[in-house]
């Protein structure tokens, strides 16, 4: 039976083998393992690609979030950490690291519900929290300091609305771009719009290394300088430090591999879009499935706050399966050799780690519902049309169409 994985990193390696092997060999020859020349080269290339002043390589996407927040605390408050009265608004429908970074930076996460048509934080609900929160009126006992929009599955958040709110309430915007390398909001690359952007190069990401690594993007000179201090123990001078720092450098070897893979990022994102187009065409009209918002579905969403732009890079192609059939479909496809994944089965506000440590904006009913419905289908950029159609055929078979 043909097995179809979510991703096939072996296949991708074979496709880029010459470039990757040459990059690794170069490192073996120069032996500059800590902050070697590849780190700066990657930072410069990605800064140019995104259209930002600074990119700072770090050891993971999680550290990119934590370092962004820590540097913001230093810049905005003159303190090493935020404190519990500092609130940061984000989505509960994301990977744990987004919320966890807020706790690690000392602040309180405020979970605001998503727009179910995009799975991203709903700007109208952010506005609602800001206008209805009675504590805001006294500003002082509680201080809402920022927003972390997460471009989930590679789909851009509505950055116009988010920036408008941020400007009105004087909030920073930290874009969580872990899943959306190369994606755009209108004419701008994600990660170039907010105060900072946090990228992950986890192996399964659109641009993924051979281990953990990440990057922060920013146009802010002070934040970039602080970031470079914090990632190497907290000082400009490693042996005489100013801040509570980390060992969170981007590894030279990862940077070299990422440089080799970076050459392919636009091609691979385009391949993902082509696979998504096949899914969109083949699966549309099946009763019981909701497809990701796309060109052909935009019209029906005119009344919502969501806005579709062709920036989606389909880190995941995620459908909603209604009527409680999601888990049954997952098992059905597994029996046919087709892998699928649930991103994410538990919203952050239901996790023990956030219990008593977060605030919520009223009901989070959309997030509570989508965790029961979502199913991500295989979207390996090198997956061929026949394989995509094979997946489609079994899904149609399940629904009897
Ligand atoms: C939305 C989101 N934020 C943050 C992270 C954390 O990135 P990393 O695994 O590189 O620490 C991830 C990836 O796993 C993610 O998907």
PDB file of N, CA, C and O in Angstrom, residues 18-33 36-38 41 252-253 256-257 259-260:
ATOM      1  N   UNK A  18      23.089  18.491  -3.521  1.00  0.00           N
ATOM      2  CA  UNK A  18      24.371  19.091  -3.916  1.00  0.00           C
ATOM      3  C   UNK A  18      24.644  20.369  -3.136  1.00  0.00           C
ATOM      4  O   UNK A  18      25.734  20.581  -2.610  1.00  0.00           O
ATOM      5  N   UNK A  19      23.607  21.232  -3.053  1.00  0.00           N
ATOM      6  CA  UNK A  19      23.773  22.517  -2.343  1.00  0.00           C
ATOM      7  C   UNK A  19      24.034  22.300  -0.856  1.00  0.00           C
ATOM      8  O   UNK A  19      24.889  22.952  -0.259  1.00  0.00           O
ATOM      9  N   UNK A  20      23.250  21.382  -0.278  1.00  0.00           N
ATOM     10  CA  UNK A  20      23.376  21.175   1.176  1.00  0.00           C
ATOM     11  C   UNK A  20      24.715  20.532   1.523  1.00  0.00           C
ATOM     12  O   UNK A  20      25.415  20.977   2.442  1.00  0.00           O
ATOM     13  N   UNK A  21      25.093  19.516   0.762  1.00  0.00           N
ATOM     14  CA  UNK A  21      26.374  18.845   1.043  1.00  0.00           C
ATOM     15  C   UNK A  21      27.546  19.818   0.907  1.00  0.00           C
ATOM     16  O   UNK A  21      28.464  19.824   1.725  1.00  0.00           O
ATOM     17  N   UNK A  22      27.474  20.676  -0.116  1.00  0.00           N
ATOM     18  CA  UNK A  22      28.559  21.648  -0.319  1.00  0.00           C
ATOM     19  C   UNK A  22      28.612  22.633   0.857  1.00  0.00           C
ATOM     20  O   UNK A  22      29.697  22.990   1.328  1.00  0.00           O
ATOM     21  N   UNK A  23      27.443  23.034   1.342  1.00  0.00           N
ATOM     22  CA  UNK A  23      27.390  23.992   2.464  1.00  0.00           C
ATOM     23  C   UNK A  23      27.981  23.378   3.730  1.00  0.00           C
ATOM     24  O   UNK A  23      28.742  24.029   4.458  1.00  0.00           O
ATOM     25  N   UNK A  24      27.646  22.112   3.975  1.00  0.00           N
ATOM     26  CA  UNK A  24      28.171  21.437   5.180  1.00  0.00           C
ATOM     27  C   UNK A  24      29.688  21.252   5.050  1.00  0.00           C
ATOM     28  O   UNK A  24      30.438  21.485   6.004  1.00  0.00           O
ATOM     29  N   UNK A  25      30.113  20.873   3.856  1.00  0.00           N
ATOM     30  CA  UNK A  25      31.554  20.645   3.631  1.00  0.00           C
ATOM     31  C   UNK A  25      32.345  21.935   3.903  1.00  0.00           C
ATOM     32  O   UNK A  25      33.396  21.913   4.547  1.00  0.00           O
ATOM     33  N   UNK A  26      31.789  23.028   3.443  1.00  0.00           N
ATOM     34  CA  UNK A  26      32.429  24.338   3.648  1.00  0.00           C
ATOM     35  C   UNK A  26      32.638  24.594   5.158  1.00  0.00           C
ATOM     36  O   UNK A  26      33.693  25.045   5.590  1.00  0.00           O
ATOM     37  N   UNK A  27      31.625  24.269   5.947  1.00  0.00           N
ATOM     38  CA  UNK A  27      31.738  24.451   7.409  1.00  0.00           C
ATOM     39  C   UNK A  27      32.815  23.534   7.981  1.00  0.00           C
ATOM     40  O   UNK A  27      33.580  23.928   8.858  1.00  0.00           O
ATOM     41  N   UNK A  28      32.835  22.295   7.498  1.00  0.00           N
ATOM     42  CA  UNK A  28      33.838  21.349   8.002  1.00  0.00           C
ATOM     43  C   UNK A  28      35.238  21.884   7.721  1.00  0.00           C
ATOM     44  O   UNK A  28      36.162  21.703   8.510  1.00  0.00           O
ATOM     45  N   UNK A  29      35.344  22.579   6.608  1.00  0.00           N
ATOM     46  CA  UNK A  29      36.666  23.089   6.242  1.00  0.00           C
ATOM     47  C   UNK A  29      37.053  24.338   7.040  1.00  0.00           C
ATOM     48  O   UNK A  29      38.182  24.462   7.483  1.00  0.00           O
ATOM     49  N   UNK A  30      36.085  25.248   7.265  1.00  0.00           N
ATOM     50  CA  UNK A  30      36.506  26.472   7.978  1.00  0.00           C
ATOM     51  C   UNK A  30      36.464  26.334   9.508  1.00  0.00           C
ATOM     52  O   UNK A  30      37.144  27.059  10.216  1.00  0.00           O
ATOM     53  N   UNK A  31      35.649  25.396  10.022  1.00  0.00           N
ATOM     54  CA  UNK A  31      35.632  25.105  11.469  1.00  0.00           C
ATOM     55  C   UNK A  31      35.255  26.305  12.353  1.00  0.00           C
ATOM     56  O   UNK A  31      35.642  26.383  13.519  1.00  0.00           O
ATOM     57  N   UNK A  32      34.479  27.249  11.782  1.00  0.00           N
ATOM     58  CA  UNK A  32      34.059  28.401  12.607  1.00  0.00           C
ATOM     59  C   UNK A  32      32.641  28.129  13.108  1.00  0.00           C
ATOM     60  O   UNK A  32      31.654  28.619  12.548  1.00  0.00           O
ATOM     61  N   UNK A  33      32.555  27.332  14.166  1.00  0.00           N
ATOM     62  CA  UNK A  33      31.252  26.789  14.572  1.00  0.00           C
ATOM     63  C   UNK A  33      30.353  27.774  15.296  1.00  0.00           C
ATOM     64  O   UNK A  33      29.144  27.644  15.284  1.00  0.00           O
ATOM     65  N   UNK A  36      29.727  31.697  12.938  1.00  0.00           N
ATOM     66  CA  UNK A  36      30.556  31.668  11.730  1.00  0.00           C
ATOM     67  C   UNK A  36      29.979  32.559  10.638  1.00  0.00           C
ATOM     68  O   UNK A  36      28.881  33.115  10.802  1.00  0.00           O
ATOM     69  N   UNK A  37      30.691  32.700   9.510  1.00  0.00           N
ATOM     70  CA  UNK A  37      30.280  33.654   8.473  1.00  0.00           C
ATOM     71  C   UNK A  37      28.889  33.375   7.895  1.00  0.00           C
ATOM     72  O   UNK A  37      28.205  34.290   7.442  1.00  0.00           O
ATOM     73  N   UNK A  38      28.455  32.114   7.939  1.00  0.00           N
ATOM     74  CA  UNK A  38      27.139  31.768   7.373  1.00  0.00           C
ATOM     75  C   UNK A  38      25.992  32.421   8.142  1.00  0.00           C
ATOM     76  O   UNK A  38      24.930  32.687   7.579  1.00  0.00           O
ATOM     77  N   UNK A  41      25.657  35.931   6.878  1.00  0.00           N
ATOM     78  CA  UNK A  41      25.192  35.875   5.483  1.00  0.00           C
ATOM     79  C   UNK A  41      23.685  35.577   5.427  1.00  0.00           C
ATOM     80  O   UNK A  41      22.937  36.214   4.681  1.00  0.00           O
ATOM     81  N   UNK A 252      26.139  27.838  13.415  1.00  0.00           N
ATOM     82  CA  UNK A 252      26.743  28.041  12.081  1.00  0.00           C
ATOM     83  C   UNK A 252      26.278  26.990  11.070  1.00  0.00           C
ATOM     84  O   UNK A 252      25.922  27.311   9.931  1.00  0.00           O
ATOM     85  N   UNK A 253      26.282  25.737  11.526  1.00  0.00           N
ATOM     86  CA  UNK A 253      25.921  24.641  10.622  1.00  0.00           C
ATOM     87  C   UNK A 253      24.467  24.786  10.154  1.00  0.00           C
ATOM     88  O   UNK A 253      24.160  24.567   8.969  1.00  0.00           O
ATOM     89  N   UNK A 256      24.286  27.481   7.568  1.00  0.00           N
ATOM     90  CA  UNK A 256      24.805  27.038   6.261  1.00  0.00           C
ATOM     91  C   UNK A 256      23.743  26.219   5.519  1.00  0.00           C
ATOM     92  O   UNK A 256      23.513  26.415   4.321  1.00  0.00           O
ATOM     93  N   UNK A 257      23.093  25.310   6.244  1.00  0.00           N
ATOM     94  CA  UNK A 257      22.054  24.469   5.625  1.00  0.00           C
ATOM     95  C   UNK A 257      20.875  25.346   5.190  1.00  0.00           C
ATOM     96  O   UNK A 257      20.324  25.185   4.097  1.00  0.00           O
ATOM     97  N   UNK A 259      20.957  28.484   4.384  1.00  0.00           N
ATOM     98  CA  UNK A 259      21.343  29.276   3.201  1.00  0.00           C
ATOM     99  C   UNK A 259      21.151  28.450   1.927  1.00  0.00           C
ATOM    100  O   UNK A 259      20.647  28.943   0.918  1.00  0.00           O
ATOM    101  N   UNK A 260      21.536  27.178   2.008  1.00  0.00           N
ATOM    102  CA  UNK A 260      21.378  26.293   0.840  1.00  0.00           C
ATOM    103  C   UNK A 260      19.890  26.114   0.528  1.00  0.00           C
ATOM    104  O   UNK A 260      19.476  26.147  -0.635  1.00  0.00           O
TER     105      UNK A 260
END
